[in-house]
RNA sequence: GCGCUCGUAGCUCAGCGGAUAGAGCAACGGACUUCUAAUCCGUCGGUCGCAGGUUCGAAUCCUGCCGGGCGCGCCA
């Protein structure tokens, strides 16, 4: 009896009650859910359906609750139903019914938690998209971890996902980058509006080794060479560091291609057809204020150059034309001013800004050592880079640390905490369960304790409260995955894994729940049943960590 | 000034319409001839920024205020 099945049972019980009493069944919701009360005395699950329906149906909530309870208690998996307060239904299940989850989990294996919640949705996720003018810095790192986790989550929920890195290779920033490389190669100081940092010298040197005579060219050609070769090198480096971080994009999209294919003009034409374009002072504008933006935006400047925003429009249209009905953008807090214009732009194309475009804003991240935010990086000069992060914490801890918090809260990542081997380090706490369960599995194998096949599983032997609590936590997993996917919030998965880890450690430490036989004890069905639970736990922990891009070690 | 966002235990954060608001850390006290103590158990700790409103019920939704962060270019 999973929570989802129980919720459906509650709903059908409500339907039965409504029918026998001649109440209007149209008042019933299409779907309901059950809660997990914090207080164990309130049962395994609770429903608030009676309170929600009481007033609408003109029946006192407690009276409705009574009728529902009587109906529910007919179900064989339901042990007892209590009524509390204004009409809570506190449901206690037969623990053996809860225990069946261990079998379901192991039957599903790596697919446990997958669903079709978002089946049929085509979702484009764009994140990182750092300019190839330097290493990926701290804001991009957060989205690399969260965006990649989100892509895995959405896929687990059945969506078709395309991840995308927008490679901004056609702007003034790139000019500055090229001129900075050129200056560095000549031994000149960096241009006033250019880039500093040791990496500029490294890239400049690398360009010269690929094009030894570059400094003999006239300035324009030399800068062009630095641009072309330098951007390629920088981009290769960004890709490599993301790859080391476990993040690979389905598409690396070049802004240059939008220009080359005339897509900016096409976007402009489309917007003009929709009636939202006007010309003033020699410039071409999009009337985004028609859809709530605080000012209109220029698409093409009076000097004939396209704005960056025009490229944004073309890129959005390109994504839509490739069949993505949901375009998700993940931006840093310093870009939240874009939300209004992006939503308005979608509306100007005739799209639904509430559905076709989603903008997630990630708050600031600080990497903290000894209570002080780290600002300095040897290579980048002033910013903390992806490499700095990974050097300090390792890939697993970095990804977990960034994925376990809501993106809209600013976070400090304390290096000492996230590298410590202790309870206070959540990634170790969770990974330790992976290692412990694997260790138990190895030793079971060694002493001849096997799960056997499904018929050998005896759920009625997993009825200790430690076992039941662990099983209930495991059963929360599928719903947590779908909910996190719908909310675009991977951190709920991490938090559930921590809860499961706590329940497992308590189960493990309970003498009555020993999995392996002690001393010369005989192997019994109880040991076997607990091994099912052990292995089911390992499956869920491994599946959850995989969604976050974190390893589930066999040993620690 | 206008807009966005965040104020929950000493600290770091969950909870985002349900019951007596949770967890870890910190403080104090316990459990190792271990299935890996990288663990577990207990005690202490809160006018959920403030004030109204919506409702059977608000940390959660709405409004105003206070406080922190960020944004408001024919920049990228």
Coordinates of C-alpha atoms (C1' of nucleotides) in Angstrom, one line a residue:
Chain A
X1 CA 0.0 0.0 0.0
X2 CA 1.8 3.1 -1.3
X3 CA 0.8 6.6 -0.3
X4 CA -0.5 7.1 -3.8
X5 CA -2.7 4.0 -3.6
X6 CA -3.9 5.0 -0.1
X7 CA -4.8 8.5 -1.4
X8 CA -6.8 6.9 -4.2
X9 CA -8.5 4.6 -1.6
X10 CA -9.5 7.6 0.5
X11 CA -11.0 9.2 -2.5
X12 CA -13.0 6.2 -3.6
X13 CA -14.2 5.8 0.0
X14 CA -15.3 9.4 -0.1
X15 CA -17.2 8.6 -3.4
X16 CA -18.9 5.7 -1.7
X17 CA -19.9 7.8 1.2
X18 CA -21.2 10.6 -1.0
X19 CA -23.3 8.2 -3.1
X20 CA -24.9 6.5 -0.1
X21 CA -25.8 9.8 1.4
X22 CA -27.0 11.3 -1.9
X23 CA -24.4 14.1 -1.9
X24 CA -23.1 15.7 -5.0
X25 CA -20.1 13.7 -6.2
X26 CA -19.1 16.6 -8.4
X27 CA -17.7 18.2 -5.3
X28 CA -15.0 15.5 -5.0
X29 CA -11.6 16.5 -6.2
X30 CA -10.0 14.6 -9.0
X31 CA -7.0 13.7 -6.9
X32 CA -6.1 13.9 -3.3
X33 CA -3.0 13.1 -1.3
X34 CA -2.2 11.9 2.2
X35 CA 0.2 13.5 4.6
X36 CA 2.8 11.9 6.8
X37 CA 2.1 13.3 10.2
X38 CA 5.1 14.3 12.2
X39 CA 3.6 12.9 15.3
X40 CA 3.6 9.1 15.2
X41 CA 0.5 9.0 17.4
X42 CA -1.4 10.5 14.5
X43 CA -1.0 7.3 12.5
X44 CA 1.1 6.4 9.4
X45 CA -0.8 8.7 7.1
X46 CA -3.4 11.4 7.5
X47 CA -6.1 12.9 5.2
X48 CA -7.7 16.3 5.5
X49 CA -10.3 15.4 2.9
X50 CA -13.2 15.5 5.4
X51 CA -12.4 19.1 6.4
X52 CA -12.0 20.2 2.8
X53 CA -15.3 18.7 1.8
X54 CA -17.4 19.2 4.9
X55 CA -18.4 22.8 4.3
X56 CA -19.0 22.4 0.5
X57 CA -21.2 19.3 1.0
X58 CA -23.1 20.8 3.9
X59 CA -22.0 18.1 6.3
X60 CA -20.1 18.6 9.6
X61 CA -16.5 17.7 8.9
X62 CA -16.3 15.4 11.9
X63 CA -19.5 13.6 10.8
X64 CA -18.1 13.2 7.3
X65 CA -14.8 11.9 8.8
X66 CA -16.8 9.3 10.8
X67 CA -18.4 8.0 7.7
X68 CA -15.1 8.0 5.8
X69 CA -13.4 6.2 8.6
X70 CA -16.0 3.5 8.6
X71 CA -15.7 3.1 4.9
X72 CA -11.9 3.0 4.9
X73 CA -11.7 0.4 7.7
X74 CA -13.3 -2.0 5.3
X75 CA -10.0 -2.1 3.3
X76 CA -7.8 -5.0 4.3
X77 CA -4.6 -3.0 4.3
X78 CA -6.1 -0.4 6.7
X79 CA -5.6 -1.3 10.4
X80 CA -7.4 1.5 12.0
X81 CA -8.7 5.0 11.3
X82 CA -8.9 7.6 14.0
X83 CA -10.6 11.0 13.9
X84 CA -9.0 14.0 15.6
X85 CA -9.4 17.7 15.9
X86 CA -11.8 19.3 13.4
X87 CA -11.8 16.2 11.2
X88 CA -8.4 14.8 10.6
X89 CA -8.4 11.2 9.5
X90 CA -5.5 9.4 11.1
X91 CA -4.8 6.2 9.3
X92 CA -2.8 3.3 10.5
X93 CA -1.9 0.7 8.0
X94 CA -1.1 -3.0 8.5
X95 CA 2.7 -2.8 8.8
X96 CA 3.1 -5.8 6.5
X97 CA 1.3 -3.8 3.8
X98 CA 3.9 -1.0 4.2
X99 CA 6.7 -3.6 4.1
X100 CA 5.7 -4.7 0.6
X101 CA 7.4 -1.5 -0.6
X102 CA 10.8 -3.2 -0.2
X103 CA 9.8 -5.7 -2.9
X104 CA 8.3 -3.1 -5.2
X105 CA 11.5 -1.0 -5.0
X106 CA 13.8 -3.9 -5.8
X107 CA 11.5 -5.1 -8.7
X108 CA 11.7 -1.6 -10.2
X109 CA 15.4 -1.2 -9.5
X110 CA 17.1 1.7 -11.2
X111 CA 13.6 2.8 -12.5
X112 CA 12.1 3.1 -9.0
X113 CA 10.9 6.7 -8.8
X114 CA 10.5 7.2 -12.5
X115 CA 7.1 8.3 -13.6
X116 CA 5.1 9.7 -16.5
X117 CA 4.1 12.8 -14.6
X118 CA 5.6 15.0 -17.3
X119 CA 5.2 12.6 -20.2
X120 CA 4.8 14.4 -23.5
X121 CA 6.3 17.6 -22.4
X122 CA 9.3 18.9 -24.4
X123 CA 11.4 21.1 -22.1
X124 CA 14.5 23.1 -23.0
X125 CA 16.8 23.8 -20.2
X126 CA 19.4 26.5 -20.7
X127 CA 22.0 27.0 -18.0
X128 CA 25.6 28.1 -17.4
X129 CA 25.9 29.9 -20.8
X130 CA 28.9 31.7 -19.5
X131 CA 30.7 33.9 -22.0
X132 CA 33.9 32.2 -23.3
X133 CA 35.9 35.0 -22.0
X134 CA 37.1 33.2 -18.9
X135 CA 36.6 30.2 -16.7
X136 CA 33.2 29.2 -15.4
X137 CA 32.7 31.2 -12.2
X138 CA 30.7 30.7 -9.1
X139 CA 27.2 31.6 -10.3
X140 CA 27.6 29.3 -13.3
X141 CA 28.7 26.5 -10.9
X142 CA 25.5 26.6 -9.0
X143 CA 23.5 26.2 -12.2
X144 CA 25.8 23.6 -13.5
X145 CA 24.9 21.5 -10.5
X146 CA 21.3 22.4 -10.1
X147 CA 20.5 22.6 -13.9
X148 CA 22.1 19.2 -14.5
X149 CA 20.2 17.7 -11.6
X150 CA 17.0 19.2 -12.9
X151 CA 17.5 17.7 -16.3
X152 CA 17.9 14.3 -14.8
X153 CA 14.8 14.9 -12.6
X154 CA 12.7 16.0 -15.5
X155 CA 13.7 13.0 -17.5
X156 CA 12.9 10.7 -14.6
X157 CA 9.4 12.3 -14.6
X158 CA 9.0 11.4 -18.2
X159 CA 9.7 14.7 -19.9
X160 CA 11.7 15.0 -23.1
X161 CA 14.5 17.3 -22.2
X162 CA 17.1 19.2 -24.2
X163 CA 19.9 20.8 -22.2
X164 CA 21.6 23.7 -23.8
X165 CA 24.6 26.0 -23.4
X166 CA 24.3 29.3 -25.2
X167 CA 27.7 30.2 -26.5
X168 CA 27.8 33.9 -26.7
X169 CA 30.5 34.3 -29.3
X170 CA 29.4 37.4 -31.1
X171 CA 29.6 40.4 -28.9
X172 CA 31.6 43.2 -27.4
X173 CA 32.7 41.1 -24.5
X174 CA 34.5 38.8 -27.0
X175 CA 36.2 41.9 -28.6
X176 CA 37.5 42.8 -25.2
X177 CA 38.7 39.3 -24.6
X178 CA 40.5 39.3 -27.9
X179 CA 42.2 42.6 -27.3
X180 CA 43.2 41.5 -23.8
X181 CA 44.9 38.4 -25.2
X182 CA 46.7 40.6 -27.8
X183 CA 47.8 43.0 -25.2
X184 CA 49.1 40.2 -23.0
X185 CA 51.0 38.6 -25.8
X186 CA 52.7 41.9 -26.6
X187 CA 53.5 42.4 -22.9
X188 CA 51.2 45.4 -22.7
X189 CA 49.0 46.0 -19.7
X190 CA 45.4 44.8 -20.1
X191 CA 43.1 47.3 -21.8
X192 CA 41.0 49.4 -19.5
X193 CA 37.8 47.6 -20.2
X194 CA 39.5 44.3 -20.8
X195 CA 40.1 41.1 -18.8
X196 CA 42.9 40.5 -16.3
X197 CA 43.8 37.4 -14.5
X198 CA 46.5 34.8 -15.0
X199 CA 44.4 32.8 -17.5
X200 CA 44.6 35.6 -20.1
X201 CA 48.4 35.1 -20.2
X202 CA 48.0 31.3 -20.4
X203 CA 45.5 31.5 -23.3
X204 CA 47.6 34.2 -25.1
X205 CA 50.6 31.9 -24.8
X206 CA 48.6 29.0 -26.1
X207 CA 47.4 31.0 -29.1
X208 CA 51.0 31.9 -29.9
X209 CA 52.0 28.3 -29.9
X210 CA 49.2 27.5 -32.4
X211 CA 49.9 30.6 -34.5
X212 CA 53.6 31.4 -34.0
X213 CA 53.6 34.4 -36.4
X214 CA 50.5 36.0 -35.0
X215 CA 52.4 39.1 -33.6
X216 CA 53.8 39.7 -37.1
X217 CA 50.3 40.4 -38.5
X218 CA 48.9 43.8 -38.5
X219 CA 46.8 44.6 -35.4
X220 CA 43.4 43.9 -36.8
X221 CA 44.4 40.5 -38.2
X222 CA 46.3 39.7 -35.0
X223 CA 43.3 40.5 -32.8
X224 CA 41.1 38.5 -35.1
X225 CA 43.4 35.5 -34.7
X226 CA 43.4 35.9 -30.9
X227 CA 39.7 36.1 -31.0
X228 CA 39.2 33.0 -33.2
X229 CA 41.8 30.8 -31.6
X230 CA 41.4 32.2 -28.1
X231 CA 37.6 31.7 -28.0
X232 CA 38.1 28.1 -29.2
X233 CA 40.7 27.4 -26.5
X234 CA 38.6 29.0 -23.8
X235 CA 35.5 27.2 -24.8
X236 CA 37.3 23.9 -25.0
X237 CA 38.5 24.5 -21.5
X238 CA 35.0 25.4 -20.2
X239 CA 33.7 22.2 -21.8
X240 CA 36.4 20.2 -20.3
X241 CA 35.9 21.5 -16.8
X242 CA 32.1 21.0 -17.1
X243 CA 32.8 17.5 -18.3
X244 CA 35.1 16.8 -15.3
X245 CA 32.1 18.1 -13.2
X246 CA 29.9 15.5 -14.8
X247 CA 27.9 18.0 -16.9
X248 CA 27.5 17.6 -20.6
X249 CA 25.0 19.6 -22.7
X250 CA 22.9 18.1 -25.5
X251 CA 23.5 21.3 -27.5
X252 CA 26.1 23.9 -27.5
X253 CA 24.5 26.7 -29.3
X254 CA 26.5 29.4 -31.1
X255 CA 25.1 32.9 -31.2
X256 CA 27.1 33.4 -34.4
X257 CA 24.9 30.8 -36.1
X258 CA 21.8 32.9 -35.4
X259 CA 23.4 35.8 -37.2
X260 CA 24.7 33.6 -40.0
X261 CA 21.3 32.1 -40.7
X262 CA 19.5 35.4 -40.6
X263 CA 17.4 34.4 -37.7
X264 CA 17.5 37.8 -36.0
X265 CA 15.8 39.3 -39.1
X266 CA 13.3 36.4 -39.1
X267 CA 12.5 37.0 -35.5
X268 CA 12.1 40.7 -36.2
X269 CA 9.8 40.0 -39.1
X270 CA 7.7 37.7 -37.0
X271 CA 7.4 40.2 -34.1
X272 CA 6.5 42.9 -36.6
X273 CA 3.7 40.6 -38.0
X274 CA 2.4 40.3 -34.5
X275 CA 2.2 44.1 -34.4
X276 CA 4.5 44.8 -31.5
X277 CA 7.4 46.5 -33.4
X278 CA 7.8 50.2 -34.0
X279 CA 10.6 52.5 -35.3
X280 CA 11.7 55.6 -33.4
X281 CA 14.9 57.7 -33.7
X282 CA 16.2 55.4 -36.3
X283 CA 16.1 52.4 -34.0
X284 CA 13.8 49.4 -34.1
X285 CA 11.9 48.7 -30.9
X286 CA 9.8 45.9 -29.4
X287 CA 6.9 47.2 -27.4
X288 CA 7.4 44.9 -24.5
X289 CA 5.4 47.3 -22.3
X290 CA 2.3 45.8 -24.0
X291 CA 2.9 42.8 -21.7
X292 CA 4.1 44.3 -18.4
X293 CA 7.7 45.1 -19.1
X294 CA 8.7 48.4 -17.4
X295 CA 10.1 49.8 -20.7
X296 CA 10.3 49.1 -24.4
X297 CA 13.4 47.4 -25.7
X298 CA 15.5 48.1 -28.7
X299 CA 16.1 45.3 -31.2
X300 CA 18.2 47.1 -33.7
X301 CA 20.2 50.2 -32.8
X302 CA 20.2 53.4 -34.9
X303 CA 23.7 52.5 -36.1
X304 CA 22.2 49.3 -37.6
X305 CA 23.7 46.9 -35.1
X306 CA 21.5 44.3 -33.5
X307 CA 21.2 44.4 -29.7
X308 CA 21.9 41.4 -27.5
X309 CA 18.1 41.3 -26.8
X310 CA 17.4 40.8 -30.5
X311 CA 19.6 37.7 -30.4
X312 CA 17.7 36.6 -27.3
X313 CA 14.5 36.9 -29.3
X314 CA 15.9 34.9 -32.2
X315 CA 17.3 32.3 -29.9
X316 CA 13.9 31.9 -28.2
X317 CA 12.2 31.5 -31.5
X318 CA 14.8 29.0 -32.6
X319 CA 14.1 26.9 -29.5
X320 CA 10.3 27.1 -30.1
X321 CA 10.8 26.1 -33.7
X322 CA 12.7 23.1 -32.6
X323 CA 9.6 21.9 -30.8
X324 CA 10.3 22.9 -27.2
X325 CA 7.1 24.2 -25.7
X326 CA 8.7 25.0 -22.4
X327 CA 11.9 27.1 -22.4
X328 CA 13.5 27.2 -19.0
X329 CA 16.2 29.8 -18.4
X330 CA 18.4 29.7 -15.3
X331 CA 19.9 33.0 -14.4
X332 CA 21.8 34.5 -11.6
X333 CA 20.2 37.0 -9.2
X334 CA 22.0 39.8 -10.9
X335 CA 20.0 39.1 -14.1
X336 CA 16.6 39.0 -12.5
X337 CA 15.8 42.3 -14.3
X338 CA 15.5 40.1 -17.5
X339 CA 12.4 38.3 -16.3
X340 CA 10.0 41.1 -17.4
X341 CA 11.4 41.6 -20.8
X342 CA 11.8 37.8 -21.5
X343 CA 8.2 37.1 -20.5
X344 CA 7.0 40.1 -22.5
X345 CA 9.1 38.9 -25.5
X346 CA 7.4 35.5 -25.5
X347 CA 4.0 37.2 -25.3
X348 CA 5.0 39.4 -28.3
X349 CA 5.6 36.3 -30.3
X350 CA 2.0 35.3 -29.4
X351 CA 3.1 32.7 -26.9
X352 CA 1.8 32.2 -23.4
X353 CA 4.4 33.7 -21.0
X354 CA 3.2 31.6 -18.1
X355 CA 3.6 28.3 -20.0
X356 CA 6.2 28.7 -22.7
X357 CA 8.9 30.5 -20.8
X358 CA 10.1 29.9 -17.3
X359 CA 12.9 31.8 -15.6
X360 CA 14.6 30.5 -12.6
X361 CA 16.7 32.9 -10.5
X362 CA 19.6 31.5 -8.5
X363 CA 20.8 33.6 -5.5
X364 CA 24.4 34.2 -4.7
X365 CA 26.8 31.5 -3.6
X366 CA 29.8 32.1 -1.4
X367 CA 32.6 29.6 -0.9
X368 CA 33.6 30.2 2.7
X369 CA 36.8 29.3 4.5
X370 CA 37.4 30.1 8.2
X371 CA 34.2 32.2 8.1
X372 CA 35.4 34.4 5.3
X373 CA 34.1 34.3 1.7
X374 CA 36.8 33.3 -0.7
X375 CA 37.1 36.0 -3.4
X376 CA 40.5 35.3 -4.9
X377 CA 41.4 32.8 -7.5
X378 CA 44.9 32.4 -8.8
X379 CA 43.7 31.9 -12.3
X380 CA 40.8 34.3 -12.7
X381 CA 42.1 37.0 -10.4
X382 CA 38.9 38.1 -8.7
X383 CA 36.3 35.3 -9.0
X384 CA 35.9 31.8 -7.7
X385 CA 35.8 29.3 -10.5
X386 CA 34.5 25.8 -11.0
X387 CA 38.0 24.5 -10.6
X388 CA 38.4 26.3 -7.3
X389 CA 35.2 24.7 -6.1
X390 CA 36.2 21.2 -7.2
X391 CA 39.7 21.6 -5.8
X392 CA 38.3 22.6 -2.5
X393 CA 35.4 20.1 -2.1
X394 CA 35.6 17.5 -4.8
X395 CA 32.9 16.8 -7.4
X396 CA 30.5 14.9 -5.2
X397 CA 30.5 17.4 -2.3
X398 CA 30.3 20.4 -4.7
X399 CA 27.3 19.0 -6.6
X400 CA 25.5 17.9 -3.5
X401 CA 26.2 21.1 -1.6
X402 CA 24.8 23.2 -4.4
X403 CA 21.8 21.0 -5.1
X404 CA 20.6 20.6 -1.6
X405 CA 19.4 24.2 -1.1
X406 CA 16.6 26.0 -2.7
X407 CA 18.0 28.1 -5.5
X408 CA 16.2 31.2 -4.2
X409 CA 18.1 31.3 -1.0
X410 CA 21.6 32.7 -0.9
X411 CA 24.1 30.1 0.4
X412 CA 27.5 29.9 2.0
X413 CA 29.4 26.8 1.3
X414 CA 31.8 26.2 4.2
X415 CA 34.8 24.3 3.0
X416 CA 35.7 22.7 6.4
X417 CA 32.1 21.4 6.8
X418 CA 31.8 20.0 3.3
X419 CA 35.1 18.2 3.5
X420 CA 34.7 16.8 7.0
X421 CA 33.9 13.1 7.5
X422 CA 31.1 13.6 10.0
X423 CA 27.4 13.7 10.7
X424 CA 27.3 17.4 10.0
X425 CA 28.4 16.9 6.4
X426 CA 25.2 15.9 4.6
X427 CA 26.9 14.3 1.6
X428 CA 28.9 12.0 3.7
X429 CA 25.9 11.2 5.8
X430 CA 24.0 10.1 2.8
X431 CA 26.9 8.4 1.0
X432 CA 27.7 6.5 4.2
X433 CA 24.4 4.7 3.8
X434 CA 25.3 3.7 0.3
X435 CA 28.6 2.3 1.7
X436 CA 26.9 0.6 4.7
X437 CA 24.2 -1.1 2.7
X438 CA 26.8 -2.3 0.2
X439 CA 29.0 -3.6 3.0
X440 CA 26.0 -5.5 4.5
X441 CA 25.2 -6.9 1.1
X442 CA 28.8 -8.1 0.6
X443 CA 28.9 -9.8 4.0
X444 CA 25.5 -11.4 3.5
X445 CA 26.8 -12.9 0.3
X446 CA 29.8 -14.2 2.2
X447 CA 27.7 -16.0 4.9
X448 CA 25.2 -17.4 2.4
X449 CA 22.4 -15.0 3.2
X450 CA 20.5 -14.3 0.0
X451 CA 17.3 -12.4 -0.8
X452 CA 16.0 -15.3 -2.9
X453 CA 13.2 -14.6 -5.3
X454 CA 10.0 -12.7 -4.7
X455 CA 8.2 -15.6 -3.1
X456 CA 10.9 -15.8 -0.4
X457 CA 10.2 -12.2 0.7
X458 CA 8.1 -12.2 4.0
X459 CA 6.8 -8.6 4.5
X460 CA 5.0 -9.6 7.7
X461 CA 8.5 -9.9 9.3
X462 CA 9.3 -6.2 8.7
X463 CA 7.1 -4.8 11.3
X464 CA 9.5 -3.3 13.8
X465 CA 8.8 0.5 14.1
X466 CA 12.4 1.2 12.8
X467 CA 11.6 -0.8 9.8
X468 CA 8.3 0.7 9.2
X469 CA 9.6 4.2 9.5
X470 CA 12.4 3.5 7.0
X471 CA 9.9 1.9 4.6
X472 CA 7.6 4.9 4.8
X473 CA 10.5 7.2 4.0
X474 CA 11.5 5.1 1.0
X475 CA 7.9 5.3 -0.2
X476 CA 8.0 9.0 -0.3
X477 CA 10.6 8.9 -3.0
X478 CA 8.5 8.6 -6.2
X479 CA 6.2 11.4 -5.2
X480 CA 9.2 13.6 -4.2
X481 CA 10.8 13.0 -7.6
X482 CA 7.7 14.0 -9.5
X483 CA 7.0 17.0 -7.3
X484 CA 10.6 18.2 -7.5
X485 CA 10.4 17.9 -11.3
X486 CA 7.2 19.9 -11.4
X487 CA 8.5 22.6 -9.1
X488 CA 11.9 22.6 -10.8
X489 CA 13.4 22.2 -7.3
X490 CA 15.9 19.4 -7.0
X491 CA 16.7 20.1 -3.4
X492 CA 13.7 18.2 -2.2
X493 CA 15.3 15.0 -3.4
X494 CA 18.5 15.7 -1.4
X495 CA 16.4 16.5 1.7
X496 CA 14.5 13.2 1.4
X497 CA 17.7 11.3 1.0
X498 CA 18.9 12.8 4.2
X499 CA 15.7 11.7 5.9
X500 CA 16.0 8.2 4.5
X501 CA 19.7 8.1 5.6
X502 CA 18.6 9.0 9.2
X503 CA 15.9 6.3 9.2
X504 CA 18.4 3.7 7.8
X505 CA 21.0 4.5 10.4
X506 CA 18.4 4.1 13.2
X507 CA 17.3 0.8 11.7
X508 CA 20.9 -0.3 11.4
X509 CA 21.6 0.6 15.0
X510 CA 18.5 -1.2 16.4
X511 CA 19.7 -4.6 17.8
X512 CA 16.4 -6.2 17.0
X513 CA 16.9 -5.3 13.3
X514 CA 20.2 -7.0 12.7
X515 CA 20.5 -8.1 9.2
X516 CA 23.3 -10.6 9.4
X517 CA 23.0 -13.5 11.8
X518 CA 25.1 -12.9 14.9
X519 CA 27.8 -15.4 15.9
X520 CA 26.6 -18.9 15.1
X521 CA 23.0 -18.1 14.7
X522 CA 21.0 -19.7 12.0
X523 CA 20.0 -17.6 9.0
X524 CA 16.2 -17.0 9.3
X525 CA 13.4 -15.4 7.3
X526 CA 13.8 -12.3 9.4
X527 CA 17.4 -11.8 8.3
X528 CA 16.3 -12.3 4.8
X529 CA 13.4 -9.8 5.0
X530 CA 15.8 -7.2 6.5
X531 CA 18.2 -7.9 3.7
X532 CA 15.4 -7.0 1.2
X533 CA 15.0 -3.7 3.1
X534 CA 18.7 -3.1 3.2
X535 CA 19.0 -3.6 -0.6
X536 CA 15.9 -1.5 -1.2
X537 CA 17.4 1.3 0.7
X538 CA 20.6 1.1 -1.3
X539 CA 18.5 1.2 -4.5
X540 CA 16.7 4.4 -3.5
X541 CA 19.8 6.1 -2.2
X542 CA 21.7 5.2 -5.4
X543 CA 18.8 6.4 -7.6
X544 CA 18.4 9.6 -5.7
X545 CA 22.2 10.4 -5.7
X546 CA 22.2 9.6 -9.4
X547 CA 19.6 12.3 -10.0
X548 CA 21.9 14.7 -8.3
X549 CA 24.9 13.6 -10.2
X550 CA 26.6 12.3 -7.0
X551 CA 28.2 8.9 -6.7
X552 CA 26.9 6.1 -4.4
X553 CA 30.2 4.5 -3.2
X554 CA 30.5 0.8 -2.4
X555 CA 33.0 1.6 0.3
X556 CA 34.1 4.6 2.2
Chain B
rG1 C1' 12.4 56.7 -6.4
rC2 C1' 10.4 52.2 -9.0
rG3 C1' 10.7 46.9 -9.4
rC4 C1' 12.3 41.8 -7.9
rU5 C1' 13.7 38.8 -3.9
rC6 C1' 14.7 37.1 1.0
rG7 C1' 13.7 37.8 6.8
rU8 C1' 11.8 30.6 10.7
rA9 C1' 16.1 28.2 17.3
rG10 C1' 22.7 31.3 19.1
rC11 C1' 24.5 29.4 13.7
rU12 C1' 23.3 26.8 8.8
rC13 C1' 18.7 25.7 6.7
rA14 C1' 13.9 22.5 5.8
rG15 C1' 8.7 23.2 6.0
rC16 C1' 5.1 27.1 1.6
rG17 C1' -3.1 26.1 3.4
rG18 C1' -3.6 21.6 8.2
rA19 C1' -2.8 19.1 14.3
rU20 C1' 1.9 20.7 19.9
rA21 C1' 6.7 24.7 13.6
rG22 C1' 11.3 20.5 12.3
rA23 C1' 16.6 18.8 11.2
rG24 C1' 21.9 19.4 11.7
rC25 C1' 25.5 22.2 14.2
rA26 C1' 26.7 24.7 18.8
rA27 C1' 26.0 23.5 24.6
rC28 C1' 25.4 19.5 28.1
rG29 C1' 24.8 14.1 29.1
rG30 C1' 24.9 8.9 27.3
rA31 C1' 25.9 4.2 23.7
rC32 C1' 31.8 1.2 20.5
rU33 C1' 34.8 -7.2 22.2
rU34 C1' 30.5 -2.9 15.5
rC35 C1' 26.6 -5.7 10.4
rU36 C1' 32.0 0.3 8.8
rA37 C1' 30.8 5.0 15.8
rA38 C1' 31.8 8.8 8.8
rU39 C1' 26.7 6.1 13.5
rC40 C1' 22.9 6.3 17.3
rC41 C1' 20.0 8.1 21.9
rG42 C1' 18.7 12.0 25.5
rU43 C1' 18.4 17.3 27.5
rC44 C1' 18.4 22.5 26.4
rG45 C1' 16.8 26.0 22.8
rG46 C1' 11.3 29.8 18.7
rU47 C1' 6.3 36.7 19.8
rC48 C1' 8.1 31.8 12.1
rG49 C1' 10.8 40.5 11.0
rC50 C1' 6.2 43.8 12.6
rA51 C1' 0.9 45.1 11.8
rG52 C1' -3.7 44.1 9.6
rG53 C1' -6.8 41.0 6.2
rU54 C1' -8.8 36.3 3.7
rU55 C1' -10.7 31.0 6.2
rC56 C1' -13.1 26.1 9.8
rG57 C1' -7.6 26.5 10.0
rA58 C1' -1.9 31.0 8.1
rA59 C1' 5.3 30.3 9.0
rU60 C1' 2.6 29.2 4.3
rC61 C1' -2.1 33.3 0.5
rC62 C1' -3.2 39.1 0.2
rU63 C1' -2.0 44.4 1.7
rG64 C1' 1.1 47.9 4.3
rC65 C1' 5.5 48.8 7.1
rC66 C1' 10.6 47.7 8.9
rG67 C1' 15.4 45.4 7.6
rG68 C1' 19.1 42.8 4.1
rG69 C1' 20.5 41.5 -1.1
rC70 C1' 19.9 42.7 -6.3
rG71 C1' 18.2 45.2 -10.7
rC72 C1' 16.5 49.6 -13.3
rG73 C1' 21.6 51.8 -20.7
rC74 C1' 20.1 52.4 -28.5
rC75 C1' 25.7 47.5 -22.4
rA76 C1' 26.9 42.5 -22.8

